[in-house]
Coordinates of C-alpha atoms and ligand atoms in Angstrom, one line a residue:
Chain A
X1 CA 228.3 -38.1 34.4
X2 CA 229.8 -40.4 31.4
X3 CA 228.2 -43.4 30.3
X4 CA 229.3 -45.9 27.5
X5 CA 227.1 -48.2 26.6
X6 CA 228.0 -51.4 24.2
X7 CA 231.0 -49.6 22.7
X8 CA 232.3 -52.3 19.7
X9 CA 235.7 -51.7 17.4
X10 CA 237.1 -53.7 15.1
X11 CA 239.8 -53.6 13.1
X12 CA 239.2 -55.6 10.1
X13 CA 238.1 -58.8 11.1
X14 CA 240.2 -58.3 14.8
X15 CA 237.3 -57.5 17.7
X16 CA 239.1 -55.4 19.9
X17 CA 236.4 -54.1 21.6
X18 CA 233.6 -56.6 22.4
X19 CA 231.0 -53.9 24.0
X20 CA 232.0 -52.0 26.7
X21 CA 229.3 -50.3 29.7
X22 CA 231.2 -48.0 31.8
X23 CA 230.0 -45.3 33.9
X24 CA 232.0 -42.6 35.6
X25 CA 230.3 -40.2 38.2
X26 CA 231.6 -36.6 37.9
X27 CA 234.7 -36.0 39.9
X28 CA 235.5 -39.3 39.7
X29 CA 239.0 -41.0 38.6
X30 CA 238.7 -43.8 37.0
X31 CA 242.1 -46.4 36.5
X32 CA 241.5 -48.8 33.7
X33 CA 244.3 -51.5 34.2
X34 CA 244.9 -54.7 32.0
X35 CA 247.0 -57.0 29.9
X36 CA 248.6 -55.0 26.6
X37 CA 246.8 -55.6 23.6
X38 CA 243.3 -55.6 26.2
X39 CA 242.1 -52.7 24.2
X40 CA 242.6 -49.8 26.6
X41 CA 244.1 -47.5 24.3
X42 CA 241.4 -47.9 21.4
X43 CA 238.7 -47.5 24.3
X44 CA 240.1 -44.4 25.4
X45 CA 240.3 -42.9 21.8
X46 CA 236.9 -44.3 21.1
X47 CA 235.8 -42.0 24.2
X48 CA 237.0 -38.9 22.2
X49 CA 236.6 -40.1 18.6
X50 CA 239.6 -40.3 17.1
X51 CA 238.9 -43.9 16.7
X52 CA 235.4 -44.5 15.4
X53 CA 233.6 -46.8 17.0
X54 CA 231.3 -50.0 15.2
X55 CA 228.2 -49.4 17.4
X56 CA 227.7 -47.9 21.3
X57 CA 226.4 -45.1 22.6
X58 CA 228.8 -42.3 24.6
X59 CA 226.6 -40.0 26.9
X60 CA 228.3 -37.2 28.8
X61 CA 225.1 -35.6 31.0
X62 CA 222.6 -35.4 28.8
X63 CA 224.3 -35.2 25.7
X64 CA 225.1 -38.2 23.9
X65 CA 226.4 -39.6 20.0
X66 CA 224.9 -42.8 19.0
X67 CA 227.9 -44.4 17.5
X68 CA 226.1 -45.7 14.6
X69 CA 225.0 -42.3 12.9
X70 CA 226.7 -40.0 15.0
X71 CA 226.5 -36.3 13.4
X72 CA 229.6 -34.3 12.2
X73 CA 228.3 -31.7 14.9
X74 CA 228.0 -34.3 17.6
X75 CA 231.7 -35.8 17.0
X76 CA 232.7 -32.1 17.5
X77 CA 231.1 -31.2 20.6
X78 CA 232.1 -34.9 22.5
X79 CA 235.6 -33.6 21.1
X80 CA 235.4 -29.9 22.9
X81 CA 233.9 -31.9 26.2
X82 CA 236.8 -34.6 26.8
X83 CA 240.1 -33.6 26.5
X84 CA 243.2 -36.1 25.8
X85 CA 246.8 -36.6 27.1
X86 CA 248.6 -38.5 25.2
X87 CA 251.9 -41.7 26.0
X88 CA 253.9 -39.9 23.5
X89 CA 253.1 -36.2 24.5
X90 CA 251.8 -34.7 21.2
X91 CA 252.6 -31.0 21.7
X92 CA 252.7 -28.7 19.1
X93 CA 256.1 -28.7 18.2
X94 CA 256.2 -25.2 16.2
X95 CA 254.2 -23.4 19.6
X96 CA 255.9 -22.7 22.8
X97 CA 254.3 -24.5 25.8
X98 CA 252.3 -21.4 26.8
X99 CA 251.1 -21.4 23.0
X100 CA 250.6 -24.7 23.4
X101 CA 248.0 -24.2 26.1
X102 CA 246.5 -21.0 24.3
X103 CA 245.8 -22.9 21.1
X104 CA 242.4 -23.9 22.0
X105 CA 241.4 -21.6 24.4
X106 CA 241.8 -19.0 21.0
X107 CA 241.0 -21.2 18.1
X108 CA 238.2 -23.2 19.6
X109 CA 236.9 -21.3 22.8
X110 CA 237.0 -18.0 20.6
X111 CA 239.1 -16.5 23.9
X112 CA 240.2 -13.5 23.3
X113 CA 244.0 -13.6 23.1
X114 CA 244.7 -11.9 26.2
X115 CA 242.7 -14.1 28.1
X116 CA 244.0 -16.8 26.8
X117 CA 247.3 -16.2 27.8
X118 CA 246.5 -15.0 31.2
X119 CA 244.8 -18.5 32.1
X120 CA 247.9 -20.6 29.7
X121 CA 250.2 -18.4 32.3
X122 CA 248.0 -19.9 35.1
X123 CA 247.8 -23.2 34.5
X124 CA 251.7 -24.2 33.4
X125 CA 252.3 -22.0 36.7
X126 CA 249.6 -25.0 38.5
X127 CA 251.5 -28.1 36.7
X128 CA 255.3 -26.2 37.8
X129 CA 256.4 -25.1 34.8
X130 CA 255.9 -20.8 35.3
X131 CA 259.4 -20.3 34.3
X132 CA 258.8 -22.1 30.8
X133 CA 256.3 -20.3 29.0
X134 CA 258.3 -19.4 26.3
X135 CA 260.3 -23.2 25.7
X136 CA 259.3 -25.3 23.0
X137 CA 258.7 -28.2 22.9
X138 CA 262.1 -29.7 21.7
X139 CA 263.7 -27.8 24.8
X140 CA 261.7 -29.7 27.2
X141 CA 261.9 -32.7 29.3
X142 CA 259.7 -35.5 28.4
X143 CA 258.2 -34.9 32.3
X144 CA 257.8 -30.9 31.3
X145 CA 256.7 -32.3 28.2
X146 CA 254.1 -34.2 29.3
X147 CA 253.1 -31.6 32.6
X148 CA 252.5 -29.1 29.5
X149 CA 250.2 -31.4 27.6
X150 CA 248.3 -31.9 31.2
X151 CA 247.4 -28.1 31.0
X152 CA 246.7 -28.2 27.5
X153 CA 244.0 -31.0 28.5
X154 CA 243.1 -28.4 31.5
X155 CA 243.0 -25.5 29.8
X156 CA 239.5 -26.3 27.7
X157 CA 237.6 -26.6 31.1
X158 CA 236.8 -30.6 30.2
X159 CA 233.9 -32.9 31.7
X160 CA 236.9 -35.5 31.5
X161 CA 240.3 -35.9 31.0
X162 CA 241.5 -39.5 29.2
X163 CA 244.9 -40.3 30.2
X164 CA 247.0 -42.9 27.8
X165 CA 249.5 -44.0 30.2
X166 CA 251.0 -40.7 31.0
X167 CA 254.1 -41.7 32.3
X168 CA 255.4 -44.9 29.9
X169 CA 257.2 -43.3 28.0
X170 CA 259.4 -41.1 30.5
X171 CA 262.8 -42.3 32.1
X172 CA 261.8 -43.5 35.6
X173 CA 263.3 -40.0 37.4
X174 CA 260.6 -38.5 35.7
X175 CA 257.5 -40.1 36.4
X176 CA 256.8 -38.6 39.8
X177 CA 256.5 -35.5 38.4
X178 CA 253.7 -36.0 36.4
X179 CA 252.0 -38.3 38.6
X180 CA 252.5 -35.6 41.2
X181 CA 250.5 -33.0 38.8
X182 CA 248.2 -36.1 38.1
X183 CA 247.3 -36.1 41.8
X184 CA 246.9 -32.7 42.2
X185 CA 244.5 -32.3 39.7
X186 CA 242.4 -35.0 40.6
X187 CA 242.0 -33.6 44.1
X188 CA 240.6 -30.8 42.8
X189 CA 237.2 -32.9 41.5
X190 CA 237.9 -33.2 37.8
X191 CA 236.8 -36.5 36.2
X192 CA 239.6 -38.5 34.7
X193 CA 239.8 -42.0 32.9
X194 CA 243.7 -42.9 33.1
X195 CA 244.8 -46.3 31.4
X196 CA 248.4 -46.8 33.3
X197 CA 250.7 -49.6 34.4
X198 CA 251.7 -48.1 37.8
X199 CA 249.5 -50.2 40.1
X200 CA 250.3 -48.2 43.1
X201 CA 249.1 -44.7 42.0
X202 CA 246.5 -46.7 40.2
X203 CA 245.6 -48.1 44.3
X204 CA 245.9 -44.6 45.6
X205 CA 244.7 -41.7 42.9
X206 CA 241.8 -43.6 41.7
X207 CA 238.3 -44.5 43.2
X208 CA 237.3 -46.9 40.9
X209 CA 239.2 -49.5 39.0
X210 CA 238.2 -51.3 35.8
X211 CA 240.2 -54.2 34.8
X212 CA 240.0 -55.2 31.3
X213 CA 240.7 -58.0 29.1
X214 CA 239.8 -59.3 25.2
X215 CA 238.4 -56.7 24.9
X216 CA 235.6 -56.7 27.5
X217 CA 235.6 -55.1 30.8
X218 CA 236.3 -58.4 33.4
X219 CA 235.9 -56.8 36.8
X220 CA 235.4 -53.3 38.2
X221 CA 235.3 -51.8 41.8
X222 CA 236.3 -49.8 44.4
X223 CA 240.2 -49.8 44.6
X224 CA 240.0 -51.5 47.8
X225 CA 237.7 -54.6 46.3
X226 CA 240.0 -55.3 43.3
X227 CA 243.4 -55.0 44.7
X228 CA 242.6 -56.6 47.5
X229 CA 239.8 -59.0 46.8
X230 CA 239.0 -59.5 43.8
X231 CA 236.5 -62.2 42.4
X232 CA 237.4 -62.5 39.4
X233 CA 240.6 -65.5 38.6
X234 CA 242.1 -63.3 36.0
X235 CA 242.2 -60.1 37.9
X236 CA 244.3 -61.5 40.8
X237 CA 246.6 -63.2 38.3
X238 CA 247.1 -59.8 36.3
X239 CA 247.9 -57.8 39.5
X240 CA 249.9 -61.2 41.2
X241 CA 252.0 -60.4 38.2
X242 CA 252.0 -56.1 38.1
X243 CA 252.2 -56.1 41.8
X244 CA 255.3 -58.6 42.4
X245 CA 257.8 -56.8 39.5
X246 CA 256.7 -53.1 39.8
X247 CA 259.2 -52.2 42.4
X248 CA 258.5 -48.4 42.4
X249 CA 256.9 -46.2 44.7
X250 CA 255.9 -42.4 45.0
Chain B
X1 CA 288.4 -14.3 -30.1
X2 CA 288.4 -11.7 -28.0
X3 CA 286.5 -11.2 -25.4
X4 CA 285.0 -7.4 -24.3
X5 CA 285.2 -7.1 -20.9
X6 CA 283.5 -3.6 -20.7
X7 CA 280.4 -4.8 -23.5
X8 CA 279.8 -7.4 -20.4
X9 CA 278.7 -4.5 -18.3
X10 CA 276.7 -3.1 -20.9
X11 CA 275.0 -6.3 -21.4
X12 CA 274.1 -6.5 -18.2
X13 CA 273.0 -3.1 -18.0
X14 CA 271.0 -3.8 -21.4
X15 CA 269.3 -6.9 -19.8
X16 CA 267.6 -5.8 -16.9
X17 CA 264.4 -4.2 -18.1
X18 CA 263.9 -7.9 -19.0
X19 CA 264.5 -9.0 -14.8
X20 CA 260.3 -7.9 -14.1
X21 CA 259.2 -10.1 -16.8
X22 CA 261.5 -13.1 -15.7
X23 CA 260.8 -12.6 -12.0
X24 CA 257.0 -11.9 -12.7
X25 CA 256.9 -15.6 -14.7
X26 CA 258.6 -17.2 -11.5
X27 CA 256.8 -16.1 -9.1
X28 CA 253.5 -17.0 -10.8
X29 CA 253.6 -20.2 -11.7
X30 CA 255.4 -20.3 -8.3
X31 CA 252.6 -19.3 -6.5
X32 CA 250.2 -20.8 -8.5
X33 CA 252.5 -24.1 -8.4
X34 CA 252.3 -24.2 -4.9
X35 CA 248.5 -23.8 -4.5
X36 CA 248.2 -26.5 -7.0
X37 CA 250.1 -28.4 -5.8
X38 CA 249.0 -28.3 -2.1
X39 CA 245.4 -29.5 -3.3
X40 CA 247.1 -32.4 -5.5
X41 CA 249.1 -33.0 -2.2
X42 CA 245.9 -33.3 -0.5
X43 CA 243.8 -35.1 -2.9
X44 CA 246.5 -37.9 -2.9
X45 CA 246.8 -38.3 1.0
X46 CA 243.4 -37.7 2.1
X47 CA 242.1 -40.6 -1.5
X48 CA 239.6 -38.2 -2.3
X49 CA 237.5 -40.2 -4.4
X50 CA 237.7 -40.4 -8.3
X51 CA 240.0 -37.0 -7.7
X52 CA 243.4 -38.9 -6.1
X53 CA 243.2 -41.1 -9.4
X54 CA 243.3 -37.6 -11.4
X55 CA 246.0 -36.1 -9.3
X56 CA 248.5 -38.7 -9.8
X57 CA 248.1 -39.3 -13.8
X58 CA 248.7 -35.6 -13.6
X59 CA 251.9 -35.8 -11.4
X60 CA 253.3 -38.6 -13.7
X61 CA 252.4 -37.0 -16.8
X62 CA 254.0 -33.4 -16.1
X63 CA 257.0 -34.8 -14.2
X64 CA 257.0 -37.6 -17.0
X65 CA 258.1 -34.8 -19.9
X66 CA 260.0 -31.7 -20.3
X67 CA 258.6 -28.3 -19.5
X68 CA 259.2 -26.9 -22.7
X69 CA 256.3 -29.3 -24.0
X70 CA 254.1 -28.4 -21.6
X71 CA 254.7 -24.5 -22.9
X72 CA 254.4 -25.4 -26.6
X73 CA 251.0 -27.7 -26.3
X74 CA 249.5 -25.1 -24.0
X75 CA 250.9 -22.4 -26.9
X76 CA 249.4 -24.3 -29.8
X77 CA 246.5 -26.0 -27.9
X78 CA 244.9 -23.3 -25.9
X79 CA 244.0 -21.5 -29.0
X80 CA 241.9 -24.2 -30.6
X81 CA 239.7 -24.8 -26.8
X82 CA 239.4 -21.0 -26.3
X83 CA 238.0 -20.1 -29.7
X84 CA 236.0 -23.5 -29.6
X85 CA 234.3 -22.9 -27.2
X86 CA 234.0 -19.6 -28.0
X87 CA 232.2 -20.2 -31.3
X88 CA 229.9 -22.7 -29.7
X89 CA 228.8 -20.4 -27.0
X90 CA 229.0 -17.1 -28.4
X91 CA 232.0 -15.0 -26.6
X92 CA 233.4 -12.4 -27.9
X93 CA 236.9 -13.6 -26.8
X94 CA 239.3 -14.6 -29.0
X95 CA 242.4 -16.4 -28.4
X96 CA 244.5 -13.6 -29.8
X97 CA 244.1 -11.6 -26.9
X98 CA 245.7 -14.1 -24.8
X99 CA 249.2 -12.1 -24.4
X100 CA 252.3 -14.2 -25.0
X101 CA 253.0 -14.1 -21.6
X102 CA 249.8 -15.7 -20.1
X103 CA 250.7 -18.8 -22.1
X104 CA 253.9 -19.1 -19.5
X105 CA 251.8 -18.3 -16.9
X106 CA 249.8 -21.1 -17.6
X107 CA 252.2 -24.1 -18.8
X108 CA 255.1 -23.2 -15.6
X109 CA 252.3 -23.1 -13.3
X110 CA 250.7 -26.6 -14.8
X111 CA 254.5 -27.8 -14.3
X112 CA 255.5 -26.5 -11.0
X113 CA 252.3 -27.6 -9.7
X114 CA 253.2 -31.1 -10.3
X115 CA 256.7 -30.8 -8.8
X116 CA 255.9 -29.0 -6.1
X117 CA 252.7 -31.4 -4.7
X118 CA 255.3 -34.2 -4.2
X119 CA 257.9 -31.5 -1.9
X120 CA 254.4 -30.5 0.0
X121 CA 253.2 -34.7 0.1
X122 CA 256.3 -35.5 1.2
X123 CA 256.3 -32.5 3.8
X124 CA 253.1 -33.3 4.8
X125 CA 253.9 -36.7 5.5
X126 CA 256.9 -36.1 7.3
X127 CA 254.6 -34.5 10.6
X128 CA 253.8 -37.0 13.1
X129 CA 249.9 -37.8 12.3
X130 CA 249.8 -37.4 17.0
X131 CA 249.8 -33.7 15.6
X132 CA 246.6 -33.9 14.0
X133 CA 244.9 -36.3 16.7
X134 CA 246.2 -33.8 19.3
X135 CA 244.6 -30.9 17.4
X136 CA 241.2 -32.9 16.9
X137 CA 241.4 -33.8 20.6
X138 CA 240.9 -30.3 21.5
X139 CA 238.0 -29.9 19.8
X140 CA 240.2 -27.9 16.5
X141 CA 238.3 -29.0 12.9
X142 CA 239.8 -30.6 10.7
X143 CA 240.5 -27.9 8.4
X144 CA 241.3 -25.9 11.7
X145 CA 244.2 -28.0 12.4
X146 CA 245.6 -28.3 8.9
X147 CA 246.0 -24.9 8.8
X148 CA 247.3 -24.0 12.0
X149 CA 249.1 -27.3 13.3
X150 CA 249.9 -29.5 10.1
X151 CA 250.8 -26.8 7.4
X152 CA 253.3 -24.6 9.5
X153 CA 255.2 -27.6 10.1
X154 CA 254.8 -29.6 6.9
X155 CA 256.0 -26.0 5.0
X156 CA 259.5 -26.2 7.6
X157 CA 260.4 -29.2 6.0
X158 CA 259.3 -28.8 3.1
X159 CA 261.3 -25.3 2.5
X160 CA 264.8 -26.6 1.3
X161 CA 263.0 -28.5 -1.6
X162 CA 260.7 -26.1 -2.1
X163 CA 263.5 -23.5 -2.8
X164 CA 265.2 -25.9 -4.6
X165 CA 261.9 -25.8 -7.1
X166 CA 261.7 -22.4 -6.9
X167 CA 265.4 -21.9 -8.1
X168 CA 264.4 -24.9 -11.0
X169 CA 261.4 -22.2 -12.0
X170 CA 263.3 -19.5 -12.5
X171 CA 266.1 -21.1 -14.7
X172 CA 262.8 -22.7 -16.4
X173 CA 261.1 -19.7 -17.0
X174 CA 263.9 -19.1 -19.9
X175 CA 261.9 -21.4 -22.3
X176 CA 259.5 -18.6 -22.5
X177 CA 261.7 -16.7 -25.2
X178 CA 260.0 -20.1 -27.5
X179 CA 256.8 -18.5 -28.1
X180 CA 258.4 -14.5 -28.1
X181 CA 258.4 -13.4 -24.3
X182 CA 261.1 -11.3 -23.9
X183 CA 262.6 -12.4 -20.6
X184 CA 266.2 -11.9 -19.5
X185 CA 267.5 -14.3 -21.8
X186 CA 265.6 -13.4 -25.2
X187 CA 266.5 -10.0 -24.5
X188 CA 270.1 -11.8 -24.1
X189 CA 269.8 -13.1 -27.6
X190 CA 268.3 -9.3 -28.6
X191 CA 271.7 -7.9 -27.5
X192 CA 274.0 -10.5 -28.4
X193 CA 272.2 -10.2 -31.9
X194 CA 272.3 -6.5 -32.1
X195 CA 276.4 -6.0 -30.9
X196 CA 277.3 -9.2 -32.5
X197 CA 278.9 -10.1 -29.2
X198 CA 277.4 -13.3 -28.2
X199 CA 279.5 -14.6 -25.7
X200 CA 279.5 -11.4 -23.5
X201 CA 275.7 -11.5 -24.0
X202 CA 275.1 -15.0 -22.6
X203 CA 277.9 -14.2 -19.9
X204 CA 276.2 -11.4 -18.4
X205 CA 272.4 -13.2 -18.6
X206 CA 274.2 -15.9 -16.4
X207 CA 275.2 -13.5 -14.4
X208 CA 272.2 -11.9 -13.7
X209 CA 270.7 -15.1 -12.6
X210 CA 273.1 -16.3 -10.7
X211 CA 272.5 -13.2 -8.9
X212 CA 268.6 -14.0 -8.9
X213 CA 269.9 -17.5 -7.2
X214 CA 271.9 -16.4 -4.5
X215 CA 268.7 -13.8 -3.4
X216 CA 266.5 -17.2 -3.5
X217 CA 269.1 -18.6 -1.4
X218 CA 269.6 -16.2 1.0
X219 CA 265.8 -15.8 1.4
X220 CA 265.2 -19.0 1.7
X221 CA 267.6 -19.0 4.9
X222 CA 266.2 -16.1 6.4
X223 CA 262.8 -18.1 6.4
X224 CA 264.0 -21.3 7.1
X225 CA 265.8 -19.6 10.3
X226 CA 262.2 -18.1 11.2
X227 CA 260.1 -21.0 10.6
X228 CA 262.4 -23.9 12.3
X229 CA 263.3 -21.9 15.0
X230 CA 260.9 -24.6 16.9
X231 CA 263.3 -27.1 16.2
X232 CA 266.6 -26.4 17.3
X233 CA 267.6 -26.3 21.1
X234 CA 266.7 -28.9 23.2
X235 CA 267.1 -31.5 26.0
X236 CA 264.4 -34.0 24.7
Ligands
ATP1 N1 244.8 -48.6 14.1 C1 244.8 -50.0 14.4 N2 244.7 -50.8 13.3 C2 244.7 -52.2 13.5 N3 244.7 -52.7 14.7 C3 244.8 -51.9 15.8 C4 244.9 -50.5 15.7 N4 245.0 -50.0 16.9 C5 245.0 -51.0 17.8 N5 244.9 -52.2 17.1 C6 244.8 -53.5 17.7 O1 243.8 -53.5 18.7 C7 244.2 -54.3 19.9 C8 244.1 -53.4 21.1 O2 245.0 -52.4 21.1 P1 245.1 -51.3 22.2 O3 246.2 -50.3 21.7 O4 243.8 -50.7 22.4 O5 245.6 -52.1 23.4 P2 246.1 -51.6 24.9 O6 245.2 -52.3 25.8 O7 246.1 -50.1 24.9 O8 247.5 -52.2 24.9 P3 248.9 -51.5 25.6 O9 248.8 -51.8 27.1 O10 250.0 -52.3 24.9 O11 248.9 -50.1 25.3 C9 245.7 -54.7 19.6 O12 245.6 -56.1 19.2 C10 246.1 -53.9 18.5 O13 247.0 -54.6 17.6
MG2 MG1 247.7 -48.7 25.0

């Protein structure tokens, strides 16, 4: 189980995040939906430290960093228990995909290299990409692109999995294929926290929505509640807006 | 004036028991350049306190004045530290037994360092900082994913500069003759001085390093062919 508790970032004198609480049950999949600029992004990279947040605690089980004087140690385990895919991909652009998945399996896991390669083999063959191994990055598609960062995230055996709106910045003929892996994954039990702008994989992938705004998290519930119901005035006029112009489907 | 066609040869062939000392000078202060350098590089980027302010005096200084000053204040001031401190403290080290050729060592490698941290900054700079957050994100250290994510690809695009430097070092490393190493070119002047044939002399030492330049050159593509092979290919 992860729990936040009164996470706060600022930038300067900009609040961006105002204290968040957030929990997320273990094979849960969380959707965090809201206006741009809402703070989504720095949450998520709060959640993994590579923003650094101004107070908050972040527990995962019963390990947790108190944001105010979190340990070097600390930082460095959260980092080896969440795992990240990024909007703009980030692979390693001087590995090959399977070296891309290998990397931390070897470097950080201490995997023998063998092994390593076995279970990178393994998981690009589970996000569709088995005849790749060997491409770099610069020879993929941004969809292969992005399926290979997915395994990457996979491959260190996470207690989550933060997504950064996996799919913005592919051409539209693309994004089923990631949200097909996205699905996948997520049906096999693994906890994920995605921040995306496709409302109707949002509705159907996720069992609990968080909507956020200014920084601070307005409403959350069951996918159901929100899309359908939901109490708060700013919630229906975010998804009035998301649900009338977002004419694809999967 | 006539020129000797067939001295040129012997020139050449009288110059190269000079080629170890000239390519032992270059690569030194190359590789010690470099090392230099990539902590200067560092220093600056990362604003390690009190030390970033150091690094860049240092980089304005050295690139602010010729190399052949750095050589002859090195040559003249080494001696007066060395046997300084060696009076204060007791050593039995004298700056006499400094060889000739340590005082190259030490002055090219004080310049190349200085050239060479602005090719690795700007190398350094030039990969994506998603790189490093995607190597932290999986848990790497940060001096993990320097070495492993951020160097290999900093050093690709670094590589034509950097064998542009290294090609600028080994022409450089001439102004060692200044304080009596005999490199290829003082053992030039030894030859031309000798046969009285100057320009056949100074014809056949730019040979020889022209020669020395086209090996840089064709080294430099073998690696940049290995190293960037990453980068070419591609849909995306
Ligand atoms: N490194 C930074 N330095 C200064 N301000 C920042 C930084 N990162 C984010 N911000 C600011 O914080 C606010 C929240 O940004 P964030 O990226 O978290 O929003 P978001 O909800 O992810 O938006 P989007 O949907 O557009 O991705 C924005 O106003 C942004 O300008
Ligand atoms: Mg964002």
């Amino acid at each position: 189980m992860i729990k936040l508790r009164g996470i706060a970032k600022s930038f300067g004198k900009q609040e961006v995040l105002k204290g968040i609480d957030l929990t997320v049950e273990k094979g849960e999949v969380v959707a965090i939906l809201g206006p741009s600029g809402s703070g989504k992004t720095t949450l998520l990279r709060c959640i993994n430290y590579l923003e650094k947040p101004n107070a908050g605690e972040i527990s995962i089980d019963d390990f947790s960093v108190n944001c105010r004087k979190p340990a070097k140690k600390d930082i460095h385990l959260l980092r080896r228990k969440t795992a990240m895919v990024f909007q703009q991909y980030n692979l390693f652009r001087h590995k090959t995909a399977l070296e891309n998945v290998m990397e931390g399996l070897v470097v950080v896991k201490k995997l023998p290299k063998e092994e390593a390669r076995r279970i990178g083999a393994e998981l690009l063959e589970k996000v569709g990409l088995a005849d790749k191994l060997d491409a770099y990055p610069s020879q993929l598609s941004g969809g292969q692109q992005q399926r290979v960062g997915i395994a990457r995230a996979l491959a260190l055996n996470p207690e989550v999995i933060l997504f950064d709106e996996p799919t913005s910045a592919l051409d539209p003929e693309l994004v089923g294929e990631v949200l097909a892996v996205i699905r996948k994954i997520a049906r096999e039990g693994i906890t994920m926290i995605i921040v995306t702008h496709e409302m109707g994989f949002a509705q159907d992938v996720a069992n609990h929505i968080v909507f956020m705004e200014g920084g601070l998290v307005v409403e959350e519930g069951p996918p159901k509640v929100i899309f359908q119901a939901p109490k708060e005035e700013r919630t229906r006029q975010f998804l009035a807006r998301y649900t009338s112009d977002s004419a694809y489907s999967i | 004036m006539q020129l000797d066609l067939s001295f040129i040869w012997t020139a050449f062939v009288g110059l190269l028991p000079a080629v170890p000392t000239t390519i032992r000078i270059t690569v030194v202060s190359v590789l010690s350049g470099f090392a230099i350098g990539t902590f200067i590089a560092l220093c600056r980027m990362y604003r390690i306190p009190v030390l970033h302010r150091a690094a860049a005096a240092y980089v304005t200084v050295i690139r602010g004045t010729p190399m052949l000053t750095h050589l002859l204040l090195i040559y003249v001031g080494l001696p007066l530290i060395v046997d300084g401190l060696a009076e204060r403290f007791g050593w039995a080290f004298r700056s006499v037994q400094i060889p000739m050729i340590g005082f190259a060592y030490i002055s090219f490698s004080i310049t190349a360092g200085a050239y060479f941290s602005e090719i690795i900054r700007s190398g350094l700079q030039s990969v994506n900082k998603g790189q490093l957050e995607a190597a932290h994100a999986i848990g790497m250290t940060t001096p993990q994913a320097l070495r492993r994510i951020v160097f290999p690809q900093a050093f690709a695009a670094a590589l034509p500069n950097l064998s542009n430097s290294v090609i600028g070092m080994l022409h450089g490393s001439t102004l060692a003759f200044t304080v009596s190493v005999v490199d290829i070119f003082a053992q030039a002047e030894i030859v031309a001085t000798t046969n009285w044939k100057f320009f056949e002399a100074y014809l056949a030492a730019a040979l020889l390093f022209w020669g020395l330049t086209i090996l840089i050159e064709r080294l430099t593509a073998l690696l940049e062919k290995k190293v960037t092979r990453y980068n070419r290919g591609g849909v995306a």
